[in-house]
Amino acid sequence: MSVYEDTKRNYRCSICGLPTTQTRAWAYHPQASQYDALFGARGPRNDDFLAKEDCSKLEKQTSWWSDVYLLHDPDDEVDKLCPDIAMPDADRTPREPGAMRADIQEYKARWVLDGIFYFGVSGVVTTVDMIGRQSDRHRAYIPTHAICLEMAKRVFSSTKAYLKDMRGLWTALRWRYGIERRNLAFNHGANYTLVDNEFYTPPWSWWFDSLSPSSDRSLFSRLCSYTHSWPGPSKDVPLVNYVHTFGSNPLDIENLTENILSNLRECRHNTLLRREAEGFKRRLNSLPVELWDAICAEISSPRDLPRVATYILPQGFWKDLLKSQTALPWLWDIDLALIDAKAAEPCPGGSGFEWDWELLVRQLSRGVDFGIRTDVPPPPHFRFERFQETDQSVEWFWTCTGYSDDLAHVPAGLHNRRRIWQLLEEMFVGDRLPKPNEFHNESREHCLIMPWTKSGDIANEPTWVPSIWINHLHRQIGGRIYEVEGLNWFDRPSSQYWQMPQRSDQGLIKVATVEEMYNALRKKGYPL
C-alpha cells in the first residue's frame, strides 16, 4: 500500500504531504534521536516550550488530518500497463479490449500503527500495511485526506488543471508511488522541474523552530535565523505559527472575506501612467468590443501576476474578476455581498481616491514557492558526522513563500488552501521522473513506458519517460535551479543519456547543464 512516510509514526497524504493521522505530532520532536546522538542529551520535546492552551489549539487545528480515505483501482490498470512499477505479485492479466474502466474506489480508513490502515468493505474490516500486503495479495492503496480529496474534485473543473477526474488523479498518484517505492523514499512530490517540490512545505528543520527563542541552544538559534518567519498568533513559539500557516483546515476558513478585504488599499483616481503605458491604454480603449472581450477572457484566470498595479484596466474590471469566483477558483466561498459593501465605502483619502482592486487581485493570484533563500547569506556548512553525513546543510535554509509575503492579514487555512490548489493544478501523470539510481543505475532515454496522457487517459500511442541524474541540483526561491558547489567525486552525476555517445576512454564528459536537461525534457513534452 502506498503509505507515504513522514516519520516512523506518521504517514502523509499523497496530495498535500501532511500527516494522515492526527497525533500529538508537535509533542515529540521528530529528530530527537539525532539530537541525542549529536549532543548526548535528551531530545527536545516541543511541549517543553508549549503551553497547555497551545497544545489544545494545535490539536483542534489538526483534527482534519485523521479524516482519511484510501484510493484504490479495482482494475489495477497501472500494474497491467506499466510492469516496471507494478506491485509485487500483481495480477497483470490484460483488460478486455474495449472494456470500461472501473470507477476509482474511495474507502474511509483509519490509521492504526506503524503504517497499517484499517478500512471496512461490506462489514469486513481489512488491514493494509505500508507495502501493500492485503490478505494474500499486494494491491495499491493510496491515502489522502478527505478534505484534499474534496479539493481535488473542485480542481477538476479548473481551466488550468491537467487532471479532470478521479481516474486521472489516481493514475498520477499511483505513478509517483510506483517510482518512489523502488527506494522506499516516499512522498517528495513532483520533480520534473529537476528538484523535488516537497509539497511546497519546509523540510524537517522547521521542527527546530519550535524551540523557544529563550532557549540556550545557541547552535539551533543560529541555524533557525536562516529559516522563514511564519506569521500567526504566537510571538514566542514558531511551531504554533507553522501549523497556522501549513496545517490548518483549508476548507473551513473563518472570516475569509473579511480578512481578505482588510488587505485592500486605496489608490488615486486617474493615476498618472508612464508614456508607454498611457499609449497602450489609449490603443486598448479604441479596440472593438469583440477584441476587448477576447483580451479580458485571456486574463480571466490569472496566476502569479506581478504584484505591482499598472492601472491600465479600470478598477471595476478587477473587482468583477474577484467576484467571478472563477478567476481565482480557490476562493469559491468568498462573500460577494461583503465585496459590494466594501466597494460602496468611501476611501479614507477622500473623493480623489478609489479602492485598489487591481493590486488585491494581483496579490491573491500569487502562488506558493519553495527553495533556498536568496535574501540572506548562506549559513556556514556544518559537518555532522553522525547526522546525515553531509556537509551541504542546505536544508537549514530551505523555505517557502506565499500570501504572507504580500498580505498583512492571512487567515488560518488560506495559505494551505492555495498551496493544495496549486499542487493539484500542477499535478499530471508522469510528473515524477525516475532517477537512474532507482532504475538501471544509468540515465536512459527509454526508462519507463508511458501509456497515458498527462490527464490520465489512455494515449493513442505509448511514449517513454527518461531517467535523469538530478540529485546534485538545488532550487532557489524564484525558480533558479543550480548545481551544488564542491561536490565530492562520488556525489557528482554520471553522464545523461544524450551524452552517452560522447563518452571517451579518458573518463566522463562535463556534467550536463540545467538548460541541457530542460531542453531534453521539453522534447518529451514536459511543461518547462
Coordinates of C-alpha atoms in Angstrom, one line a residue:
M1 CA 0.0 0.0 0.0
S2 CA 1.2 3.5 -0.7
V3 CA 1.7 5.0 2.7
Y4 CA 3.9 8.0 2.1
E5 CA 6.3 8.1 5.1
D6 CA 6.9 11.1 7.2
T7 CA 8.3 9.6 10.4
K8 CA 8.1 6.2 11.9
R9 CA 4.8 7.2 13.4
N10 CA 3.2 9.4 10.9
Y11 CA 2.3 8.9 7.2
R12 CA 1.5 11.6 4.8
C13 CA -1.3 12.5 2.5
S14 CA -0.3 11.8 -1.1
I15 CA -1.9 15.1 -2.2
C16 CA -0.8 17.7 0.4
G17 CA 2.1 16.0 2.2
L18 CA 0.7 16.5 5.7
P19 CA 0.3 13.5 8.2
T20 CA -2.6 11.2 7.8
T21 CA -3.1 10.8 11.5
Q22 CA -3.9 13.5 14.0
T23 CA -1.4 12.6 16.7
R24 CA 0.4 14.7 19.2
A25 CA 2.9 15.2 16.4
W26 CA 4.0 18.5 17.9
A27 CA 4.8 17.0 21.3
Y28 CA 7.7 14.7 20.3
H29 CA 10.5 16.2 18.3
P30 CA 10.9 14.0 15.2
Q31 CA 14.6 14.5 15.2
A32 CA 15.1 13.7 18.9
S33 CA 17.2 10.6 18.2
Q34 CA 19.6 12.6 16.0
Y35 CA 19.7 15.3 18.6
D36 CA 20.6 12.7 21.2
A37 CA 23.5 11.4 19.1
L38 CA 24.7 14.9 18.3
F39 CA 24.6 16.5 21.8
G40 CA 24.4 13.5 24.1
A41 CA 21.3 14.8 25.8
R42 CA 17.6 14.0 25.8
G43 CA 16.0 15.1 22.5
P44 CA 13.8 18.1 22.9
R45 CA 10.0 17.8 23.2
N46 CA 8.1 20.5 21.6
D47 CA 5.7 20.6 24.5
D48 CA 8.6 21.6 26.7
F49 CA 8.0 25.0 25.0
L50 CA 4.2 24.9 24.5
A51 CA 1.6 26.0 26.9
K52 CA -1.3 23.6 27.6
E53 CA -3.5 26.1 25.8
D54 CA -1.3 26.0 22.7
C55 CA -1.4 22.2 22.7
S56 CA -5.2 22.2 22.8
K57 CA -5.3 24.7 19.9
L58 CA -2.9 22.6 17.8
E59 CA -5.0 19.5 18.5
K60 CA -8.1 21.3 17.3
Q61 CA -6.4 22.8 14.2
T62 CA -5.0 19.5 13.0
S63 CA -8.1 17.3 13.7
W64 CA -8.8 17.1 10.0
W65 CA -5.6 15.2 9.4
S66 CA -7.1 12.0 10.7
D67 CA -10.1 12.0 8.3
V68 CA -8.5 9.8 5.7
Y69 CA -9.6 7.9 2.6
L70 CA -7.7 5.1 0.8
L71 CA -8.0 5.3 -3.0
H72 CA -7.9 2.0 -5.0
D73 CA -8.2 0.9 -8.6
P74 CA -10.1 -2.4 -8.9
D75 CA -8.7 -2.7 -12.4
D76 CA -5.1 -2.4 -11.3
E77 CA -4.6 -0.6 -14.6
V78 CA -1.1 0.7 -13.8
D79 CA 0.1 -2.8 -12.9
K80 CA -1.1 -4.1 -16.2
L81 CA 0.2 -1.4 -18.5
C82 CA 3.4 -0.4 -16.8
P83 CA 5.0 -3.6 -15.3
D84 CA 8.2 -1.8 -14.1
I85 CA 6.2 0.0 -11.4
A86 CA 3.7 -2.8 -10.7
M87 CA 3.1 -4.1 -7.2
P88 CA 4.7 -7.5 -6.3
D89 CA 2.5 -10.5 -7.4
A90 CA 0.1 -8.1 -9.1
D91 CA -2.5 -9.6 -11.5
R92 CA -1.2 -8.5 -14.9
T93 CA -3.9 -10.1 -17.0
P94 CA -4.7 -7.6 -19.8
R95 CA -8.0 -5.9 -19.8
E96 CA -10.6 -7.0 -22.4
P97 CA -10.4 -4.8 -25.5
G98 CA -13.0 -2.0 -25.2
A99 CA -13.8 -2.8 -21.6
M100 CA -15.0 0.1 -19.5
R101 CA -12.5 1.5 -16.9
A102 CA -13.8 0.9 -13.4
D103 CA -14.5 3.8 -11.0
I104 CA -11.8 4.5 -8.5
Q105 CA -12.8 3.3 -5.1
E106 CA -12.7 5.5 -2.0
Y107 CA -12.5 3.7 1.3
K108 CA -13.0 5.5 4.6
A109 CA -9.9 4.4 6.6
R110 CA -8.2 4.7 10.0
W111 CA -4.5 4.8 10.6
V112 CA -3.6 2.3 13.4
L113 CA 0.1 1.8 13.9
D114 CA 3.4 1.6 12.0
G115 CA 2.0 2.0 8.6
I116 CA -1.2 0.0 9.0
F117 CA -4.6 1.2 7.9
Y118 CA -8.0 -0.3 8.7
F119 CA -10.9 0.1 6.3
G120 CA -14.2 -1.7 6.0
V121 CA -15.9 -3.2 2.9
S122 CA -19.3 -4.8 3.3
G123 CA -18.9 -5.1 7.0
V124 CA -15.5 -6.8 6.8
V125 CA -12.5 -4.9 8.3
T126 CA -9.5 -5.1 6.1
T127 CA -5.9 -4.4 7.2
V128 CA -3.4 -3.0 4.7
D129 CA 0.2 -2.3 5.6
M130 CA 2.7 0.2 4.0
I131 CA 4.0 -2.1 1.2
G132 CA 0.5 -3.3 0.1
R133 CA 0.1 -6.6 1.8
Q134 CA -3.6 -7.3 2.0
S135 CA -4.5 -10.9 2.7
D136 CA -2.5 -13.0 0.1
R137 CA -2.1 -10.2 -2.5
H138 CA -0.3 -6.9 -3.0
R139 CA -2.7 -4.2 -4.0
A140 CA -2.0 -0.4 -4.2
Y141 CA -4.0 1.8 -1.8
I142 CA -3.1 5.4 -1.7
P143 CA -4.1 7.6 1.3
T144 CA -5.5 11.1 1.0
H145 CA -7.2 13.4 3.4
A146 CA -10.9 13.7 2.9
I147 CA -10.6 17.4 2.6
C148 CA -7.8 17.1 0.0
L149 CA -9.9 14.7 -2.0
E150 CA -12.8 17.2 -1.9
M151 CA -10.5 19.9 -3.1
A152 CA -9.3 17.7 -5.9
K153 CA -12.8 17.3 -7.2
R154 CA -13.1 21.1 -7.3
V155 CA -9.9 21.4 -9.2
F156 CA -11.0 19.0 -11.9
S157 CA -13.1 21.9 -13.3
S158 CA -10.2 24.3 -13.3
T159 CA -9.1 25.5 -16.8
K160 CA -5.5 25.3 -15.5
A161 CA -5.6 21.7 -14.4
Y162 CA -4.4 18.7 -16.2
L163 CA -6.4 16.2 -14.2
K164 CA -10.2 16.1 -14.9
D165 CA -11.5 13.1 -12.9
M166 CA -10.7 10.6 -10.2
R167 CA -9.2 8.2 -12.7
G168 CA -6.6 10.8 -13.7
L169 CA -5.9 11.7 -10.1
W170 CA -5.4 8.0 -9.2
T171 CA -3.0 7.4 -12.1
A172 CA -0.9 10.5 -11.3
L173 CA -0.6 9.4 -7.6
R174 CA 0.0 5.8 -8.5
W175 CA 2.7 6.7 -11.0
R176 CA 4.5 8.6 -8.3
Y177 CA 4.2 5.8 -5.8
G178 CA 5.4 3.2 -8.3
I179 CA 8.6 5.1 -8.8
E180 CA 9.2 6.1 -5.2
R181 CA 8.6 2.6 -3.7
R182 CA 11.7 1.3 -5.5
N183 CA 13.8 3.0 -2.9
L184 CA 11.1 3.3 -0.2
A185 CA 11.7 7.1 -0.3
F186 CA 8.1 8.2 -0.3
N187 CA 6.4 11.5 -0.6
H188 CA 8.6 14.0 -2.2
G189 CA 6.0 15.2 -4.8
A190 CA 6.7 16.1 -8.4
N191 CA 10.3 16.5 -9.6
Y192 CA 10.1 17.1 -13.4
T193 CA 11.4 20.6 -12.8
L194 CA 14.7 18.8 -11.7
V195 CA 14.1 19.2 -7.9
D196 CA 11.6 17.5 -5.6
N197 CA 8.9 20.0 -4.8
E198 CA 8.4 18.6 -1.3
F199 CA 4.7 19.6 -1.5
Y200 CA 5.7 23.3 -1.0
T201 CA 6.4 22.7 2.7
P202 CA 9.6 23.4 4.5
P203 CA 11.9 20.4 5.3
W204 CA 12.1 18.7 8.7
S205 CA 14.4 21.5 10.0
W206 CA 11.3 23.7 10.7
W207 CA 10.8 21.5 13.8
F208 CA 13.8 23.1 15.4
D209 CA 11.9 26.4 15.1
S210 CA 9.6 25.1 17.8
L211 CA 12.4 25.8 20.3
S212 CA 11.7 28.9 22.4
P213 CA 13.8 32.0 21.5
S214 CA 14.8 32.0 25.2
S215 CA 16.4 28.6 24.7
D216 CA 20.1 28.4 25.4
R217 CA 20.7 26.0 22.5
S218 CA 22.7 28.6 20.6
L219 CA 23.6 26.4 17.7
F220 CA 19.9 25.9 16.8
S221 CA 19.2 29.6 17.4
R222 CA 21.8 30.5 14.8
L223 CA 20.5 27.9 12.3
C224 CA 16.9 29.0 12.8
S225 CA 17.8 32.5 11.9
Y226 CA 18.0 31.3 8.3
T227 CA 14.5 29.9 8.2
H228 CA 11.4 31.7 7.2
S229 CA 9.4 33.6 9.8
W230 CA 5.9 32.2 9.8
P231 CA 3.1 34.6 10.6
G232 CA 0.5 33.7 13.2
P233 CA -0.9 34.2 16.6
S234 CA 2.2 33.3 18.6
K235 CA 5.0 35.7 19.4
D236 CA 7.1 33.1 21.2
V237 CA 6.6 29.7 19.6
P238 CA 7.2 29.5 15.8
L239 CA 5.7 26.0 15.7
V240 CA 2.2 27.4 16.5
N241 CA 2.6 29.8 13.6
Y242 CA 3.8 27.0 11.3
V243 CA 0.7 25.0 12.0
H244 CA -1.4 28.2 11.5
T245 CA 0.2 28.5 8.0
F246 CA 0.6 24.9 6.8
G247 CA -1.6 22.7 9.0
S248 CA -4.9 24.5 9.3
N249 CA -8.1 23.2 7.7
P250 CA -8.1 24.6 4.1
L251 CA -11.9 24.3 3.6
D252 CA -13.3 25.8 6.8
I253 CA -11.6 29.3 6.9
E254 CA -13.0 31.6 9.5
N255 CA -13.9 35.2 8.3
L256 CA -12.3 34.5 4.9
T257 CA -13.8 37.5 3.1
E258 CA -13.3 40.0 5.9
N259 CA -9.7 39.0 6.2
I260 CA -9.1 39.3 2.5
L261 CA -10.8 42.7 2.3
S262 CA -8.8 44.0 5.2
N263 CA -5.8 44.0 2.9
L264 CA -7.5 46.3 0.4
R265 CA -5.7 49.6 -0.1
E266 CA -6.7 52.8 -1.8
C267 CA -5.1 54.5 -4.8
R268 CA -5.6 57.8 -6.5
H269 CA -8.2 58.3 -9.3
N270 CA -6.7 58.7 -12.7
T271 CA -3.2 57.6 -11.6
L272 CA -0.5 59.1 -13.9
L273 CA 0.9 56.4 -16.2
R274 CA 4.2 56.2 -17.9
R275 CA 4.2 57.3 -21.5
E276 CA 4.3 53.7 -22.8
A277 CA 1.5 52.6 -20.5
E278 CA -0.6 55.6 -21.4
G279 CA -0.2 54.9 -25.1
F280 CA -1.1 51.2 -24.6
K281 CA -4.2 52.2 -22.6
R282 CA -5.3 54.5 -25.4
R283 CA -4.9 51.8 -28.0
L284 CA -6.7 49.3 -25.8
N285 CA -9.7 51.6 -25.3
S286 CA -10.0 52.1 -29.1
L287 CA -10.4 48.4 -29.8
P288 CA -13.7 46.9 -31.0
V289 CA -15.8 45.4 -28.2
E290 CA -15.1 41.8 -29.5
L291 CA -11.4 42.2 -29.2
W292 CA -11.7 43.8 -25.8
D293 CA -13.7 40.9 -24.6
A294 CA -11.2 38.4 -26.1
I295 CA -8.3 40.2 -24.2
C296 CA -10.3 40.2 -21.0
A297 CA -11.0 36.5 -21.4
E298 CA -7.3 35.8 -21.6
I299 CA -6.7 37.3 -18.2
S300 CA -9.8 35.8 -16.6
S301 CA -7.8 33.1 -14.8
P302 CA -4.8 34.9 -13.5
R303 CA -1.9 33.0 -11.9
D304 CA 1.1 34.6 -10.3
L305 CA 0.6 38.1 -11.7
P306 CA 3.3 40.6 -10.8
R307 CA 2.3 42.3 -7.5
V308 CA 2.5 45.8 -9.0
A309 CA -0.6 47.5 -10.3
T310 CA -0.5 49.0 -13.8
Y311 CA -3.8 50.9 -13.6
I312 CA -4.4 50.3 -17.3
L313 CA -7.6 48.5 -16.8
P314 CA -10.4 50.1 -14.7
Q315 CA -10.7 49.1 -11.1
G316 CA -14.2 47.8 -11.8
F317 CA -12.8 45.2 -14.1
W318 CA -10.6 43.8 -11.3
K319 CA -13.4 43.9 -8.7
D320 CA -15.6 41.9 -11.1
L321 CA -12.8 39.5 -11.6
L322 CA -12.6 38.9 -7.8
K323 CA -16.4 38.4 -7.6
S324 CA -16.5 36.0 -10.5
Q325 CA -15.3 33.1 -8.3
T326 CA -13.8 31.5 -11.4
A327 CA -10.8 33.8 -11.9
L328 CA -9.4 32.8 -8.5
P329 CA -11.3 29.5 -8.1
W330 CA -9.8 28.6 -4.8
L331 CA -11.8 31.5 -3.4
W332 CA -15.1 29.7 -4.3
D333 CA -16.7 30.8 -1.0
I334 CA -15.8 34.5 -1.0
D335 CA -18.8 36.6 0.1
L336 CA -20.0 38.7 -2.8
A337 CA -22.2 40.9 -0.7
L338 CA -19.3 41.9 1.5
I339 CA -17.3 42.8 -1.6
D340 CA -20.1 45.1 -2.8
A341 CA -20.4 46.6 0.7
K342 CA -16.7 47.3 0.8
A343 CA -16.8 48.8 -2.7
A344 CA -19.6 51.2 -1.6
E345 CA -17.5 52.5 1.3
P346 CA -15.7 55.8 0.8
C347 CA -11.9 55.7 0.8
P348 CA -10.2 57.2 3.8
G349 CA -8.3 59.6 1.5
G350 CA -11.4 61.3 0.2
S351 CA -13.1 61.7 -3.2
G352 CA -9.8 61.7 -5.0
F353 CA -9.2 58.1 -4.2
E354 CA -10.7 54.7 -5.1
W355 CA -10.2 51.2 -3.9
D356 CA -7.2 49.4 -5.5
W357 CA -8.9 46.2 -6.5
E358 CA -6.2 45.5 -9.1
L359 CA -3.5 45.2 -6.5
L360 CA -5.6 43.0 -4.3
V361 CA -6.4 40.6 -7.2
R362 CA -2.7 40.5 -8.2
Q363 CA -1.7 39.6 -4.7
L364 CA -4.4 36.9 -4.4
S365 CA -3.2 35.4 -7.7
R366 CA 0.1 34.7 -6.1
G367 CA 1.1 31.0 -5.9
V368 CA 3.4 29.4 -3.4
D369 CA 7.1 28.9 -4.0
F370 CA 9.9 26.9 -2.4
G371 CA 13.6 26.7 -2.4
I372 CA 16.7 28.2 -0.8
R373 CA 16.5 31.8 0.4
T374 CA 18.3 34.4 -1.6
D375 CA 17.7 37.3 0.8
V376 CA 20.2 36.2 3.4
P377 CA 23.8 35.0 3.1
P378 CA 24.0 31.2 3.2
P379 CA 25.0 29.8 6.6
P380 CA 28.3 28.1 7.1
H381 CA 28.4 24.4 6.1
F382 CA 28.2 22.2 9.1
R383 CA 29.7 18.7 9.2
F384 CA 27.6 16.3 11.2
E385 CA 29.4 13.0 11.0
R386 CA 26.6 11.3 12.9
F387 CA 23.9 13.4 11.4
Q388 CA 23.1 12.5 7.8
E389 CA 26.8 12.5 7.0
T390 CA 26.7 15.6 4.8
D391 CA 28.5 19.0 4.8
Q392 CA 26.0 20.5 2.4
S393 CA 23.4 21.6 5.0
V394 CA 21.1 23.4 2.6
E395 CA 18.0 22.1 4.4
W396 CA 18.7 24.5 7.2
F397 CA 17.8 27.4 5.0
W398 CA 15.1 26.0 2.6
T399 CA 11.9 27.9 2.9
C400 CA 8.5 28.5 1.3
T401 CA 6.8 31.7 0.4
G402 CA 3.2 32.7 -0.3
Y403 CA 0.4 35.1 0.7
S404 CA 2.0 36.2 3.9
D405 CA 4.9 37.7 2.0
D406 CA 2.4 40.2 0.4
L407 CA -0.6 40.4 2.6
A408 CA -0.8 41.6 6.2
H409 CA -3.9 39.6 7.0
V410 CA -3.9 35.9 6.0
P411 CA -6.5 33.8 7.9
A412 CA -5.6 30.3 9.1
G413 CA -6.1 27.8 6.3
L414 CA -5.8 30.3 3.3
H415 CA -2.1 29.6 2.6
N416 CA -2.8 25.9 2.9
R417 CA -5.7 26.1 0.5
R418 CA -3.7 28.0 -2.1
R419 CA -0.8 25.5 -1.6
I420 CA -3.0 22.4 -2.1
W421 CA -4.9 24.0 -5.1
Q422 CA -1.6 24.7 -6.8
L423 CA -0.3 21.2 -6.1
L424 CA -3.4 19.8 -7.7
E425 CA -3.4 22.2 -10.7
E426 CA 0.2 21.4 -11.5
M427 CA -0.2 17.6 -11.0
F428 CA -0.2 15.4 -14.1
V429 CA 0.5 11.8 -14.9
G430 CA 4.3 11.4 -15.2
D431 CA 5.2 14.5 -13.2
R432 CA 7.7 12.4 -11.2
L433 CA 10.8 11.4 -13.2
P434 CA 12.6 8.1 -12.4
K435 CA 16.1 8.6 -11.2
P436 CA 18.9 6.4 -12.6
N437 CA 19.8 5.1 -9.1
E438 CA 16.1 3.8 -8.9
F439 CA 16.1 2.2 -12.3
H440 CA 19.1 0.6 -14.2
N441 CA 21.7 2.8 -12.4
E442 CA 22.3 4.8 -15.6
S443 CA 20.4 7.6 -17.4
R444 CA 18.2 6.2 -20.1
E445 CA 16.0 7.9 -22.7
H446 CA 13.6 4.9 -22.6
C447 CA 13.4 4.2 -18.9
L448 CA 9.6 3.6 -18.3
I449 CA 6.7 3.1 -20.7
M450 CA 4.1 5.9 -20.5
P451 CA 0.7 4.6 -21.8
W452 CA -1.3 7.6 -20.6
T453 CA -1.7 11.2 -21.4
K454 CA -1.0 13.9 -18.8
S455 CA -4.6 13.8 -17.8
G456 CA -4.7 10.1 -17.3
D457 CA -6.5 9.0 -20.5
I458 CA -5.1 6.0 -22.4
A459 CA -2.8 7.5 -25.1
N460 CA -3.2 6.6 -28.7
E461 CA 0.5 5.7 -28.8
P462 CA 2.6 5.0 -25.7
T463 CA 5.7 7.1 -25.1
W464 CA 8.8 6.8 -23.0
V465 CA 9.8 8.6 -19.8
P466 CA 13.5 9.2 -19.4
S467 CA 15.6 8.9 -16.3
I468 CA 17.9 11.8 -15.5
W469 CA 20.5 12.4 -12.8
I470 CA 19.2 15.3 -10.6
N471 CA 20.4 14.6 -7.0
H472 CA 23.1 17.2 -7.4
L473 CA 20.7 20.1 -8.0
H474 CA 19.0 22.6 -5.7
R475 CA 16.4 25.3 -6.3
Q476 CA 16.3 28.9 -5.1
I477 CA 13.2 30.9 -4.3
G478 CA 12.1 32.3 -7.6
G479 CA 12.8 29.1 -9.6
R480 CA 16.5 29.1 -10.4
I481 CA 18.0 25.6 -10.5
Y482 CA 21.7 25.3 -9.9
E483 CA 24.4 22.7 -9.2
V484 CA 25.7 22.3 -5.7
E485 CA 29.2 23.6 -5.4
G486 CA 32.1 21.5 -4.0
L487 CA 30.5 18.1 -4.6
N488 CA 32.7 15.1 -3.7
W489 CA 33.6 12.9 -6.7
F490 CA 31.2 10.2 -5.7
D491 CA 28.3 12.7 -5.5
R492 CA 28.8 14.0 -9.0
P493 CA 26.3 12.8 -11.6
S494 CA 27.2 10.4 -14.3
S495 CA 26.5 11.1 -18.0
Q496 CA 23.0 11.9 -19.0
Y497 CA 21.5 9.7 -21.8
W498 CA 22.1 12.2 -24.6
Q499 CA 25.8 12.4 -23.5
M500 CA 26.4 8.7 -23.8
P501 CA 27.8 8.7 -27.4
Q502 CA 30.2 11.4 -26.3
R503 CA 31.9 9.4 -23.6
S504 CA 35.6 8.7 -24.1
D505 CA 38.1 6.2 -22.7
Q506 CA 39.6 9.1 -20.7
G507 CA 36.5 9.3 -18.4
L508 CA 33.2 11.1 -18.1
I509 CA 32.4 14.3 -20.0
K510 CA 31.4 17.6 -18.4
V511 CA 28.3 17.5 -16.2
A512 CA 25.2 18.4 -18.2
T513 CA 23.9 22.0 -17.6
V514 CA 20.4 22.7 -16.3
E515 CA 19.4 24.2 -19.7
E516 CA 20.5 21.0 -21.5
M517 CA 18.4 18.9 -19.1
Y518 CA 15.4 21.3 -19.7
N519 CA 15.8 21.0 -23.5
A520 CA 15.8 17.2 -23.2
L521 CA 12.6 17.2 -21.2
R522 CA 10.9 19.8 -23.3
K523 CA 11.3 17.5 -26.3
K524 CA 9.4 14.9 -24.2
G525 CA 6.5 17.3 -23.7
Y526 CA 7.3 18.4 -20.2
P527 CA 5.9 21.9 -19.4
L528 CA 9.1 23.7 -18.7

